[in-house]
Short mmCIF file of C-alpha atoms and ligand atoms in Angstrom, two decimals:
data_model
loop_
_atom_site.label_atom_id
_atom_site.label_comp_id
_atom_site.label_asym_id
_atom_site.label_seq_id
_atom_site.Cartn_x
_atom_site.Cartn_y
_atom_site.Cartn_z
CA MET H 1 -24.81 -0.49 19.22
CA LYS H 2 -23.18 2.57 17.70
CA PRO H 3 -19.44 1.88 17.59
CA VAL H 4 -18.50 5.20 15.95
CA HIS H 5 -20.21 7.18 18.66
CA LEU H 6 -18.61 5.05 21.35
CA LEU H 7 -15.19 5.34 19.78
CA SER H 8 -15.14 9.08 20.36
CA ARG H 9 -15.79 8.55 24.05
CA ASN H 10 -13.93 5.51 25.20
CA LYS H 11 -11.62 3.36 23.16
CA HIS H 12 -11.33 0.67 25.81
CA PHE H 13 -15.05 0.31 26.07
CA VAL H 14 -15.26 -0.17 22.32
CA MET H 15 -12.60 -2.86 22.41
CA ALA H 16 -14.46 -4.65 25.17
CA ALA H 17 -17.75 -4.40 23.28
CA LEU H 18 -16.11 -5.67 20.11
CA SER H 19 -14.57 -8.62 21.87
CA ILE H 20 -17.98 -9.57 23.24
CA VAL H 21 -19.37 -9.43 19.71
CA MET H 22 -16.48 -11.53 18.40
CA ALA H 23 -16.83 -14.04 21.20
CA HIS H 24 -20.49 -14.34 20.40
CA VAL H 25 -19.79 -14.88 16.72
CA SER H 26 -17.25 -17.61 17.32
CA TYR H 27 -19.44 -19.16 19.98
CA SER H 28 -22.53 -19.36 17.79
CA LYS H 29 -20.53 -20.64 14.82
CA LEU H 30 -20.45 -24.41 14.75
CA THR H 31 -17.14 -26.00 15.51
CA VAL H 32 -17.09 -29.15 13.46
CA PRO H 33 -15.92 -32.27 15.33
CA ALA H 34 -12.44 -33.41 14.27
CA ILE H 35 -13.83 -36.84 13.39
CA ALA H 36 -16.40 -35.42 10.91
CA THR H 37 -14.42 -36.39 7.82
CA TYR H 38 -14.43 -40.10 8.72
CA PHE H 39 -18.17 -40.77 8.78
CA GLY H 40 -18.27 -42.67 5.48
CA THR H 41 -21.76 -42.65 3.98
CA LYS H 42 -22.82 -40.47 6.92
CA CYS H 43 -20.46 -37.63 6.03
CA ARG H 44 -21.88 -34.23 5.34
CA TYR H 45 -21.17 -33.07 1.80
CA GLU H 46 -19.56 -29.86 3.10
CA ASP H 47 -17.08 -31.90 5.13
CA VAL H 48 -15.89 -33.48 1.89
CA ASN H 49 -15.86 -30.15 0.04
CA LEU H 50 -14.52 -27.94 2.77
CA HIS H 51 -14.90 -24.61 0.97
CA LEU H 52 -18.67 -25.14 1.15
CA ARG H 53 -18.57 -24.80 4.94
CA ASP H 54 -18.16 -21.03 4.43
CA ASP H 55 -20.31 -20.60 1.36
CA ILE H 56 -22.65 -23.43 0.43
CA LEU H 57 -23.29 -21.97 -3.04
CA PHE H 58 -19.62 -21.54 -3.95
CA VAL H 59 -18.52 -22.97 -7.29
CA ASN H 60 -14.82 -23.19 -8.07
CA LYS H 61 -14.90 -22.23 -11.74
CA SER H 62 -11.28 -23.17 -12.35
CA LEU H 63 -12.00 -26.68 -11.08
CA MET H 64 -15.38 -27.09 -12.77
CA GLY H 65 -14.76 -25.23 -16.00
CA PRO H 66 -14.59 -26.86 -19.46
CA PRO H 67 -11.37 -28.72 -20.40
CA SER H 68 -10.34 -25.75 -22.55
CA ALA H 69 -11.71 -22.40 -23.62
CA ALA H 70 -12.60 -23.94 -26.97
CA CYS H 71 -15.07 -26.36 -25.36
CA LYS H 72 -18.69 -25.95 -24.46
CA ALA H 73 -20.84 -28.34 -22.45
CA VAL H 74 -23.54 -30.02 -24.55
CA HIS H 75 -24.91 -32.70 -22.26
CA LEU H 76 -24.91 -33.70 -18.61
CA VAL H 77 -25.85 -36.92 -16.88
CA ALA H 78 -25.88 -36.46 -13.11
CA VAL H 79 -26.24 -39.51 -10.88
CA LEU H 80 -26.93 -38.32 -7.34
CA ARG H 81 -27.31 -39.77 -3.90
CA HIS H 82 -30.20 -38.55 -1.73
CA GLY H 83 -29.49 -35.91 0.92
CA THR H 84 -29.07 -36.14 4.68
CA ARG H 85 -31.48 -38.58 6.28
CA TYR H 86 -32.57 -39.91 9.63
CA PRO H 87 -31.06 -43.18 10.85
CA THR H 88 -32.89 -46.34 9.89
CA ALA H 89 -35.13 -47.99 12.51
CA LYS H 90 -32.47 -50.66 13.05
CA ASN H 91 -29.81 -48.07 13.78
CA ILE H 92 -32.16 -46.08 16.00
CA ARG H 93 -32.54 -49.17 18.18
CA LYS H 94 -28.75 -49.33 18.47
CA LEU H 95 -28.58 -45.65 19.42
CA ALA H 96 -31.20 -46.28 22.09
CA SER H 97 -29.26 -49.15 23.62
CA LEU H 98 -26.11 -47.05 23.78
CA TYR H 99 -28.07 -44.27 25.46
CA ASP H 100 -29.62 -46.68 27.97
CA LEU H 101 -26.25 -48.20 28.81
CA VAL H 102 -24.61 -44.83 29.33
CA MET H 103 -27.47 -43.58 31.50
CA ALA H 104 -27.37 -46.72 33.62
CA GLU H 105 -23.66 -47.47 33.86
CA ALA H 106 -21.43 -44.56 32.90
CA SER H 107 -19.65 -42.57 35.57
CA GLY H 108 -16.53 -40.50 35.81
CA PRO H 109 -15.56 -36.88 35.90
CA ALA H 110 -15.72 -35.96 32.19
CA TRP H 111 -17.61 -32.67 31.73
CA TRP H 112 -19.29 -33.91 28.57
CA LEU H 113 -20.54 -37.05 30.30
CA GLU H 114 -22.21 -34.86 32.90
CA GLY H 115 -23.79 -32.95 30.02
CA ILE H 116 -25.08 -36.08 28.30
CA LYS H 117 -26.55 -37.40 31.53
CA SER H 118 -28.30 -34.23 32.57
CA ASN H 119 -29.18 -32.57 29.27
CA TRP H 120 -29.31 -35.00 26.35
CA THR H 121 -32.46 -36.90 25.55
CA MET H 122 -32.93 -39.77 23.15
CA TRP H 123 -35.07 -37.93 20.61
CA TYR H 124 -34.80 -40.40 17.72
CA THR H 125 -37.88 -42.53 17.22
CA GLU H 126 -38.23 -45.58 15.01
CA ASP H 127 -40.83 -43.98 12.74
CA MET H 128 -38.11 -41.61 11.43
CA ASP H 129 -36.75 -44.67 9.65
CA GLY H 130 -34.36 -43.30 7.02
CA LYS H 131 -36.53 -40.38 5.91
CA LEU H 132 -34.99 -37.26 4.39
CA VAL H 133 -34.50 -34.48 6.96
CA THR H 134 -34.83 -30.72 6.36
CA LYS H 135 -31.06 -30.49 5.93
CA GLY H 136 -31.33 -33.20 3.26
CA LYS H 137 -33.68 -31.01 1.23
CA GLU H 138 -31.23 -28.14 1.59
CA ASP H 139 -28.44 -30.42 0.35
CA HIS H 140 -30.27 -30.91 -2.93
CA ARG H 141 -31.59 -27.36 -3.31
CA HIS H 142 -28.04 -26.10 -2.95
CA LEU H 143 -26.59 -28.75 -5.24
CA ALA H 144 -29.12 -27.75 -7.93
CA ILE H 145 -28.11 -24.11 -7.65
CA ARG H 146 -24.39 -24.94 -7.82
CA LEU H 147 -24.91 -27.16 -10.87
CA ALA H 148 -26.94 -24.44 -12.56
CA LYS H 149 -24.09 -22.00 -11.88
CA THR H 150 -21.56 -24.53 -13.17
CA PHE H 151 -23.44 -25.50 -16.34
CA PRO H 152 -25.54 -22.42 -17.15
CA THR H 153 -26.18 -23.45 -20.75
CA LEU H 154 -27.48 -26.91 -19.76
CA MET H 155 -29.36 -26.21 -16.54
CA SER H 156 -31.03 -23.21 -18.11
CA ARG H 157 -34.48 -21.68 -17.93
CA ASP H 158 -35.13 -22.53 -21.58
CA ASN H 159 -34.14 -26.14 -21.11
CA LEU H 160 -36.27 -26.46 -18.01
CA LEU H 161 -39.32 -24.90 -19.71
CA GLY H 162 -38.68 -26.91 -22.88
CA GLU H 163 -38.60 -30.14 -20.81
CA ARG H 164 -35.08 -30.90 -21.96
CA ILE H 165 -34.05 -31.82 -18.43
CA GLU H 166 -35.24 -35.24 -17.30
CA PHE H 167 -35.63 -36.24 -13.67
CA LEU H 168 -35.50 -39.85 -12.51
CA THR H 169 -35.50 -41.30 -9.04
CA SER H 170 -35.61 -44.43 -6.94
CA SER H 171 -39.01 -45.05 -5.38
CA LYS H 172 -37.73 -44.49 -1.83
CA HIS H 173 -39.21 -41.47 -0.09
CA ARG H 174 -35.83 -39.92 0.66
CA CYS H 175 -34.92 -40.02 -3.04
CA VAL H 176 -38.26 -38.69 -4.28
CA ASP H 177 -38.06 -35.88 -1.72
CA SER H 178 -34.49 -35.16 -2.81
CA VAL H 179 -35.39 -34.86 -6.49
CA LYS H 180 -38.26 -32.51 -5.60
CA ALA H 181 -35.93 -30.37 -3.50
CA PHE H 182 -33.46 -30.31 -6.40
CA GLN H 183 -36.23 -29.10 -8.70
CA GLU H 184 -37.28 -26.45 -6.19
CA GLY H 185 -33.72 -25.15 -6.03
CA LEU H 186 -33.46 -25.09 -9.79
CA HIS H 187 -36.81 -23.33 -10.29
CA GLN H 188 -35.91 -20.79 -7.65
CA HIS H 189 -32.47 -20.09 -9.11
CA LEU H 190 -33.80 -19.81 -12.67
CA ASP H 191 -36.80 -17.83 -11.52
CA VAL H 192 -39.29 -20.25 -13.04
CA ARG H 193 -42.77 -20.06 -11.56
CA GLY H 194 -45.93 -22.01 -12.08
CA LEU H 195 -44.26 -24.93 -13.81
CA GLY H 196 -45.09 -28.27 -12.22
CA PHE H 197 -42.43 -30.73 -11.12
CA THR H 198 -42.25 -33.95 -13.09
CA HIS H 199 -40.12 -36.96 -12.30
CA TYR H 200 -40.07 -40.62 -13.22
CA VAL H 201 -39.60 -43.43 -10.75
CA ASN H 202 -37.37 -46.18 -12.07
CA ASP H 203 -36.16 -48.78 -9.59
CA SER H 204 -34.62 -51.04 -12.19
CA LEU H 205 -32.16 -48.21 -12.81
CA MET H 206 -31.83 -46.68 -9.36
CA ARG H 207 -32.34 -49.72 -7.10
CA PHE H 208 -30.94 -52.41 -9.40
CA PHE H 209 -29.36 -54.17 -6.42
CA ASP H 210 -32.75 -55.36 -5.17
CA GLN H 211 -33.56 -56.88 -8.53
CA CYS H 212 -30.31 -58.72 -9.13
CA GLN H 213 -31.02 -62.23 -7.86
CA ARG H 214 -27.43 -63.35 -7.94
CA PHE H 215 -26.37 -60.37 -5.87
CA VAL H 216 -29.18 -60.89 -3.37
CA GLU H 217 -28.36 -64.55 -2.96
CA ASP H 218 -24.54 -64.50 -3.10
CA VAL H 219 -23.87 -61.27 -1.22
CA GLU H 220 -26.86 -59.63 0.43
CA ASN H 221 -28.27 -62.76 2.06
CA SER H 222 -25.00 -64.62 2.38
CA LYS H 223 -23.75 -65.37 5.87
CA THR H 224 -20.11 -65.35 4.78
CA ALA H 225 -19.84 -62.61 2.15
CA LEU H 226 -18.92 -59.99 4.75
CA LYS H 227 -16.53 -62.15 6.74
CA GLU H 228 -13.77 -59.54 6.51
CA VAL H 229 -16.02 -57.11 8.39
CA GLU H 230 -16.79 -59.72 11.04
CA ILE H 231 -13.11 -60.51 11.50
CA PHE H 232 -12.23 -56.83 11.72
CA LYS H 233 -14.76 -56.38 14.55
CA THR H 234 -12.46 -58.44 16.78
CA SER H 235 -9.18 -57.01 15.45
CA VAL H 236 -6.61 -55.38 17.73
CA GLU H 237 -7.58 -52.04 16.22
CA MET H 238 -11.24 -52.41 17.16
CA GLU H 239 -10.27 -53.75 20.58
CA GLY H 240 -8.31 -50.57 21.13
CA VAL H 241 -11.30 -48.41 20.27
CA ARG H 242 -13.55 -50.38 22.63
CA ARG H 243 -11.06 -50.19 25.47
CA LYS H 244 -10.62 -46.44 25.11
CA MET H 245 -14.34 -45.80 25.04
CA ALA H 246 -14.88 -48.05 28.05
CA SER H 247 -12.33 -46.07 29.99
CA ARG H 248 -13.73 -42.68 28.94
CA LEU H 249 -17.19 -43.73 30.09
CA GLN H 250 -15.89 -45.86 32.97
CA ILE H 251 -18.08 -48.71 31.87
CA PRO H 252 -16.77 -52.29 32.06
CA HIS H 253 -14.97 -53.15 28.83
CA SER H 254 -17.09 -56.26 28.31
CA LEU H 255 -20.26 -54.16 28.02
CA ILE H 256 -18.91 -52.03 25.17
CA THR H 257 -19.54 -54.06 22.04
CA SER H 258 -18.35 -53.03 18.60
CA ASP H 259 -22.00 -52.24 17.76
CA LEU H 260 -22.16 -49.77 20.65
CA VAL H 261 -18.90 -48.12 19.64
CA GLU H 262 -20.36 -47.69 16.20
CA ALA H 263 -23.58 -46.31 17.68
CA ALA H 264 -21.60 -43.54 19.39
CA PHE H 265 -19.80 -42.78 16.11
CA PHE H 266 -23.12 -42.60 14.27
CA LEU H 267 -24.74 -40.52 16.99
CA CYS H 268 -21.99 -37.94 16.60
CA SER H 269 -22.51 -38.02 12.83
CA TYR H 270 -26.30 -37.69 12.98
CA GLU H 271 -26.30 -34.85 15.48
CA LEU H 272 -23.90 -33.00 13.20
CA ALA H 273 -25.64 -33.78 9.91
CA ILE H 274 -29.22 -33.36 11.09
CA LYS H 275 -28.97 -30.67 13.77
CA SER H 276 -25.63 -29.00 12.91
CA GLU H 277 -24.41 -29.71 16.41
CA ASN H 278 -21.01 -30.69 17.69
CA SER H 279 -22.54 -33.26 20.00
CA LEU H 280 -21.22 -34.18 23.42
CA TRP H 281 -21.26 -37.76 22.14
CA CYS H 282 -18.37 -36.94 19.81
CA ASN H 283 -16.11 -36.87 22.88
CA THR H 284 -16.43 -40.63 23.29
CA LEU H 285 -14.09 -41.11 20.30
CA ASP H 286 -10.89 -39.55 19.02
CA GLU H 287 -9.46 -39.30 15.53
CA VAL H 288 -7.50 -42.54 15.82
CA ASP H 289 -10.74 -44.35 16.72
CA ALA H 290 -12.54 -42.65 13.84
CA GLU H 291 -9.97 -43.94 11.34
CA VAL H 292 -10.59 -47.48 12.54
CA LEU H 293 -14.36 -47.11 12.34
CA GLU H 294 -14.09 -45.54 8.92
CA TYR H 295 -12.11 -48.56 7.75
CA LYS H 296 -14.75 -50.90 9.15
CA ASN H 297 -17.42 -49.13 7.09
CA ASP H 298 -15.20 -49.06 4.01
CA LEU H 299 -14.63 -52.80 4.37
CA LYS H 300 -18.37 -53.33 4.39
CA GLN H 301 -18.97 -51.18 1.31
CA TYR H 302 -16.00 -52.72 -0.48
CA TRP H 303 -17.32 -56.26 -0.05
CA LYS H 304 -20.98 -55.45 -0.42
CA ARG H 305 -21.04 -52.69 -3.06
CA GLY H 306 -17.55 -52.39 -4.48
CA TYR H 307 -14.70 -54.48 -5.84
CA GLY H 308 -15.08 -57.32 -3.32
CA TYR H 309 -17.29 -59.43 -5.58
CA ASP H 310 -17.76 -59.12 -9.31
CA ILE H 311 -21.53 -59.28 -9.05
CA ASN H 312 -21.58 -56.08 -6.96
CA ARG H 313 -20.25 -54.16 -9.92
CA LYS H 314 -22.10 -56.12 -12.58
CA SER H 315 -25.44 -55.51 -10.91
CA SER H 316 -25.15 -51.93 -12.21
CA CYS H 317 -24.96 -52.99 -15.88
CA SER H 318 -28.37 -51.50 -16.70
CA LEU H 319 -27.46 -48.14 -15.23
CA PHE H 320 -24.15 -48.22 -17.12
CA HIS H 321 -25.92 -48.93 -20.41
CA ASP H 322 -28.54 -46.30 -19.70
CA LEU H 323 -25.79 -43.73 -19.09
CA PHE H 324 -24.11 -44.46 -22.39
CA ARG H 325 -27.44 -44.59 -24.21
CA ARG H 326 -28.05 -41.01 -23.07
CA LEU H 327 -24.57 -39.87 -24.06
CA GLU H 328 -24.87 -41.68 -27.39
CA GLU H 329 -28.21 -40.05 -28.14
CA ALA H 330 -26.84 -36.65 -27.25
CA SER H 331 -23.76 -37.14 -29.43
CA HIS H 332 -25.86 -38.43 -32.31
CA TYR H 333 -28.23 -35.46 -32.24
CA TYR H 334 -25.34 -33.15 -31.70
CA ARG H 335 -23.63 -34.45 -34.84
CA LEU H 336 -26.86 -33.90 -36.76
CA GLY H 337 -26.91 -30.36 -35.45
CA LYS H 338 -30.27 -30.75 -33.68
CA ALA H 339 -31.38 -29.62 -30.28
CA THR H 340 -31.91 -32.47 -27.89
CA LYS H 341 -32.13 -33.27 -24.21
CA ALA H 342 -29.71 -31.17 -22.21
CA ALA H 343 -29.45 -33.11 -18.97
CA THR H 344 -30.62 -36.03 -16.90
CA VAL H 345 -30.73 -35.82 -13.13
CA GLN H 346 -31.21 -39.17 -11.43
CA VAL H 347 -31.38 -39.79 -7.71
CA GLY H 348 -30.53 -43.02 -5.96
CA HIS H 349 -28.49 -44.39 -3.10
CA ALA H 350 -24.87 -44.89 -2.04
CA GLU H 351 -25.64 -48.48 -3.10
CA THR H 352 -26.42 -47.16 -6.59
CA LEU H 353 -23.30 -45.02 -6.97
CA LEU H 354 -20.64 -47.37 -5.57
CA PRO H 355 -21.30 -50.31 -7.94
CA LEU H 356 -21.28 -47.97 -10.96
CA LEU H 357 -18.01 -46.35 -9.84
CA SER H 358 -16.54 -49.82 -9.39
CA LEU H 359 -17.87 -51.15 -12.69
CA MET H 360 -16.16 -48.23 -14.43
CA GLY H 361 -12.89 -48.88 -12.58
CA PHE H 362 -12.71 -45.74 -10.47
CA PHE H 363 -10.88 -45.75 -7.11
CA ARG H 364 -9.64 -49.28 -7.43
CA ASP H 365 -6.85 -50.26 -5.04
CA LYS H 366 -4.06 -52.60 -6.11
CA THR H 367 -4.91 -55.12 -3.41
CA PRO H 368 -8.20 -55.90 -1.70
CA LEU H 369 -9.25 -54.33 1.57
CA THR H 370 -9.13 -57.00 4.26
CA ALA H 371 -9.45 -57.29 8.02
CA GLU H 372 -5.68 -57.72 8.31
CA ASN H 373 -4.46 -54.76 6.38
CA PHE H 374 -5.89 -51.67 8.02
CA SER H 375 -2.48 -50.05 8.37
CA VAL H 376 -1.22 -50.73 4.84
CA GLN H 377 -4.54 -49.49 3.42
CA ARG H 378 -4.24 -46.09 5.11
CA GLY H 379 -3.72 -44.43 1.74
CA ARG H 380 -6.47 -46.41 -0.01
CA LYS H 381 -8.47 -44.94 -2.87
CA PHE H 382 -11.70 -46.68 -1.85
CA ARG H 383 -12.65 -44.28 0.93
CA THR H 384 -16.41 -43.94 1.18
CA SER H 385 -16.20 -40.71 3.18
CA GLN H 386 -14.79 -39.09 0.03
CA LEU H 387 -16.88 -41.06 -2.45
CA VAL H 388 -20.45 -41.17 -1.16
CA PRO H 389 -21.32 -38.56 1.47
CA TYR H 390 -24.91 -37.32 1.55
CA ALA H 391 -25.84 -35.73 -1.82
CA ALA H 392 -22.80 -37.34 -3.49
CA ASN H 393 -22.81 -36.85 -7.23
CA LEU H 394 -21.34 -38.40 -10.36
CA LEU H 395 -21.33 -35.94 -13.24
CA PHE H 396 -20.69 -37.09 -16.80
CA VAL H 397 -20.29 -34.06 -19.02
CA LEU H 398 -20.12 -34.17 -22.80
CA TYR H 399 -18.27 -31.23 -24.36
CA GLU H 400 -18.02 -29.98 -27.90
CA CYS H 401 -14.46 -28.87 -28.52
CA ARG H 402 -13.70 -27.71 -32.07
CA ASP H 403 -15.77 -30.37 -33.79
CA GLU H 404 -14.72 -33.07 -31.35
CA LEU H 405 -16.76 -34.51 -28.55
CA ARG H 406 -15.02 -35.00 -25.23
CA LEU H 407 -16.23 -36.56 -22.02
CA GLN H 408 -15.28 -35.42 -18.55
CA PHE H 409 -16.13 -37.00 -15.24
CA PHE H 410 -16.58 -35.20 -11.93
CA LEU H 411 -17.11 -36.77 -8.54
CA ASN H 412 -18.60 -34.48 -5.92
CA GLU H 413 -17.76 -31.45 -8.04
CA LYS H 414 -14.12 -32.34 -8.53
CA PRO H 415 -12.66 -33.64 -11.81
CA VAL H 416 -11.52 -37.27 -11.73
CA GLN H 417 -9.70 -38.92 -14.63
CA PHE H 418 -11.13 -42.02 -16.23
CA PRO H 419 -8.95 -44.97 -15.20
CA SER H 420 -5.84 -45.49 -17.33
CA MET H 421 -6.61 -42.60 -19.63
CA GLY H 422 -3.99 -39.88 -19.68
CA HIS H 423 -6.32 -36.98 -20.49
CA PRO H 424 -8.60 -35.18 -18.04
CA ALA H 425 -11.29 -35.04 -20.74
CA PRO H 426 -10.58 -37.71 -23.35
CA LEU H 427 -12.36 -37.92 -26.68
CA TYR H 428 -15.81 -39.40 -26.24
CA ASP H 429 -14.92 -42.10 -28.77
CA THR H 430 -11.81 -43.00 -26.78
CA VAL H 431 -13.90 -43.48 -23.67
CA ARG H 432 -16.31 -45.67 -25.61
CA ALA H 433 -13.41 -47.73 -26.94
CA HIS H 434 -12.04 -48.08 -23.42
CA TYR H 435 -15.35 -49.50 -22.19
CA SER H 436 -16.10 -51.46 -25.36
CA LYS H 437 -16.18 -54.82 -23.56
CA LEU H 438 -18.74 -53.58 -21.08
CA LEU H 439 -20.69 -51.78 -23.79
CA GLN H 440 -20.97 -54.98 -25.78
CA GLY H 441 -21.61 -57.26 -22.83
CA CYS H 442 -22.54 -56.53 -19.25
CA ASP H 443 -26.03 -57.91 -19.65
CA PHE H 444 -28.00 -57.43 -16.44
CA ASN H 445 -30.25 -60.44 -17.00
CA LYS H 446 -27.38 -62.75 -17.78
CA GLU H 447 -25.17 -61.52 -14.93
CA CYS H 448 -27.94 -61.53 -12.35
CA GLU H 449 -29.76 -64.72 -13.24
CA LEU H 450 -29.24 -67.70 -10.96
CA PRO H 451 -28.53 -71.13 -12.40
CA LYS H 452 -31.68 -73.17 -12.87
CA VAL H 453 -30.56 -75.89 -10.47
CA ASN H 454 -31.13 -75.15 -6.81
CA HIS H 455 -28.37 -72.66 -6.26
CA MET H 456 -25.90 -73.49 -3.55
CA ASN H 457 -23.73 -70.74 -2.16
CA THR H 458 -20.30 -72.14 -2.86
CA GLU H 459 -18.42 -68.89 -2.62
CA LEU H 460 -15.75 -68.67 0.11
C1 LIG I 501 -10.18 -23.75 -6.85
O1 LIG I 501 -9.48 -24.79 -7.49
C2 LIG I 501 -8.11 -24.57 -7.69
C3 LIG I 501 -7.55 -25.76 -8.42
O2 LIG I 501 -7.98 -25.80 -9.72
C4 LIG I 501 -7.41 -24.35 -6.39
O3 LIG I 501 -6.05 -24.06 -6.61
C5 LIG I 501 -8.08 -23.21 -5.63
O4 LIG I 501 -7.51 -23.12 -4.35
C6 LIG I 501 -9.57 -23.46 -5.50
N1 LIG I 501 -10.20 -22.29 -4.90
C7 LIG I 501 -10.93 -22.37 -3.78
C8 LIG I 501 -11.45 -21.09 -3.29
O5 LIG I 501 -11.18 -23.42 -3.23
C1 LIG I 502 -27.38 -28.26 30.79
O1 LIG I 502 -27.89 -27.22 29.94
C2 LIG I 502 -27.99 -25.96 30.60
C3 LIG I 502 -28.70 -25.01 29.65
O2 LIG I 502 -28.08 -25.00 28.40
C4 LIG I 502 -26.61 -25.48 31.01
O3 LIG I 502 -26.70 -24.26 31.67
C5 LIG I 502 -25.98 -26.52 31.94
O4 LIG I 502 -24.67 -26.15 32.25
C6 LIG I 502 -25.99 -27.90 31.29
N1 LIG I 502 -25.54 -28.90 32.25
C7 LIG I 502 -24.43 -29.60 32.08
C8 LIG I 502 -24.09 -30.52 33.17
O5 LIG I 502 -23.74 -29.51 31.08
C1 LIG I 503 -36.38 -47.78 -16.57
O1 LIG I 503 -35.28 -47.53 -17.39
C2 LIG I 503 -34.94 -48.59 -18.27
C3 LIG I 503 -33.63 -48.26 -18.94
O2 LIG I 503 -33.65 -47.01 -19.53
C4 LIG I 503 -36.08 -48.79 -19.24
O3 LIG I 503 -35.80 -49.86 -20.11
C5 LIG I 503 -37.34 -49.10 -18.44
O4 LIG I 503 -38.44 -49.18 -19.32
C6 LIG I 503 -37.62 -48.03 -17.41
N1 LIG I 503 -38.70 -48.47 -16.55
C7 LIG I 503 -39.71 -47.70 -16.24
C8 LIG I 503 -40.71 -48.27 -15.31
O5 LIG I 503 -39.87 -46.59 -16.74
C1 LIG I 504 -4.20 -57.18 2.17
O1 LIG I 504 -4.55 -58.48 2.53
C2 LIG I 504 -4.83 -59.36 1.46
C3 LIG I 504 -5.21 -60.71 2.01
O2 LIG I 504 -5.33 -60.70 3.37
C4 LIG I 504 -3.61 -59.48 0.56
O3 LIG I 504 -3.98 -60.24 -0.58
C5 LIG I 504 -3.17 -58.11 0.11
O4 LIG I 504 -1.97 -58.20 -0.61
C6 LIG I 504 -2.96 -57.20 1.31
N1 LIG I 504 -2.66 -55.87 0.82
C7 LIG I 504 -1.57 -55.23 1.17
C8 LIG I 504 -1.42 -53.85 0.57
O5 LIG I 504 -0.76 -55.67 1.91
#
């Protein structure tokens, strides 16, 4: 097309041609479903950091800069969640039963239902079981590039070549693949070629929850630990969601279980996260429904990984100590004026990040999340969509500011103040003093060990 040439001949024709081009652009550009910010641990990172929807490599320097011009970053510990993944085999079975039910029973005039029935196929297979998808690799490649742009003196070519950046990961495939993708992104950005990728697998740091016997027994395997979630499944709020979905699909209400409602919610989330599609399935739910389903997932994380039980938080004691050991080492060497490690990048799970956040007192609500108080908890801090989307990241950054060391915390590339500390980047020693009880105690073996006598689950 030659618009200039056309312009001289026929203005109206040009306008028509332009509007076709514009229509094409807006058509091919993904419209993100309105419910995309409620998907909890299945949120896309760019739906939590909206400016990334337009430019995935954008870094807001005023948000991510040092606490003052007199400060320079001297050390970074980054605790990351793996990127976008396939559903687990268990969830894939739930998606399949929703699909089967809709194919067999749904009727009604909705245009999108027609589309599902004639054009959508159940393409998820059980062997996909939680593996990292292509988009998940992109998540980490892009995160690496943004972090290198944010902390150019730490995530530098010299530090990479000098092996002053350490990479740790959980043994799960999706985490190992994430850390490799992160390294690829970093090597590409820093134009490093021919250097191999090295990482260490450490499950006692990144999958501590599996190794904490008390947690496994009292929470993970307990039939009653998640009772608030069970109660919420039959709440008036959930009933409302079921009824609305039943009527949209014209399927008898009794056939729409809370599991199936959730399957539709997840299907919408997976089609968006994995295939960048605004799926027809998203039409089965509206924003009011999404808020209810988000709360259900937050309840689960709260009681299983967050403040619900003390052991959830305490199970992360080793990771907490490891974090401060790294900061301590960096500060020690810094005070001696020696070069040392610049950064640690460690990849785990939402189940790794939430207990650590809770142990350190971040995003704690005044009262517990329960099945009864959905409406009063609307403004809650513990909102997993914001906390642990795919590729979520906790950044602990040590700064040198005129002979003082300061520590700043960022969650998902936004600064967050340490609880009950008035400064955005308090003195490192002040932070240590604040956590002194945990630093002196919080012994993983002691917290996680079960009493010698045959342990009875007496909780609740
Ligand atoms: C960057 O962050 C600042 C807050 O520090 C905000 O005011 C500004 O809108 C952000 N810029 C973009 C492009 O998001
Ligand atoms: C099915 O997909 C085809 C090709 O994209 C489209 O033309 C058709 O309208 C779709 N059918 C329905 C019922 O949405
Ligand atoms: C994992 O990290 C912990 C804490 O830093 C350390 O004590 C342990 O030796 C490491 N384990 C492996 C297998 O490297
Ligand atoms: C939520 O419910 C719990 C118990 O059901 C109660 O202790 C708490 O105060 C409630 N929170 C609010 C904000 O009402």
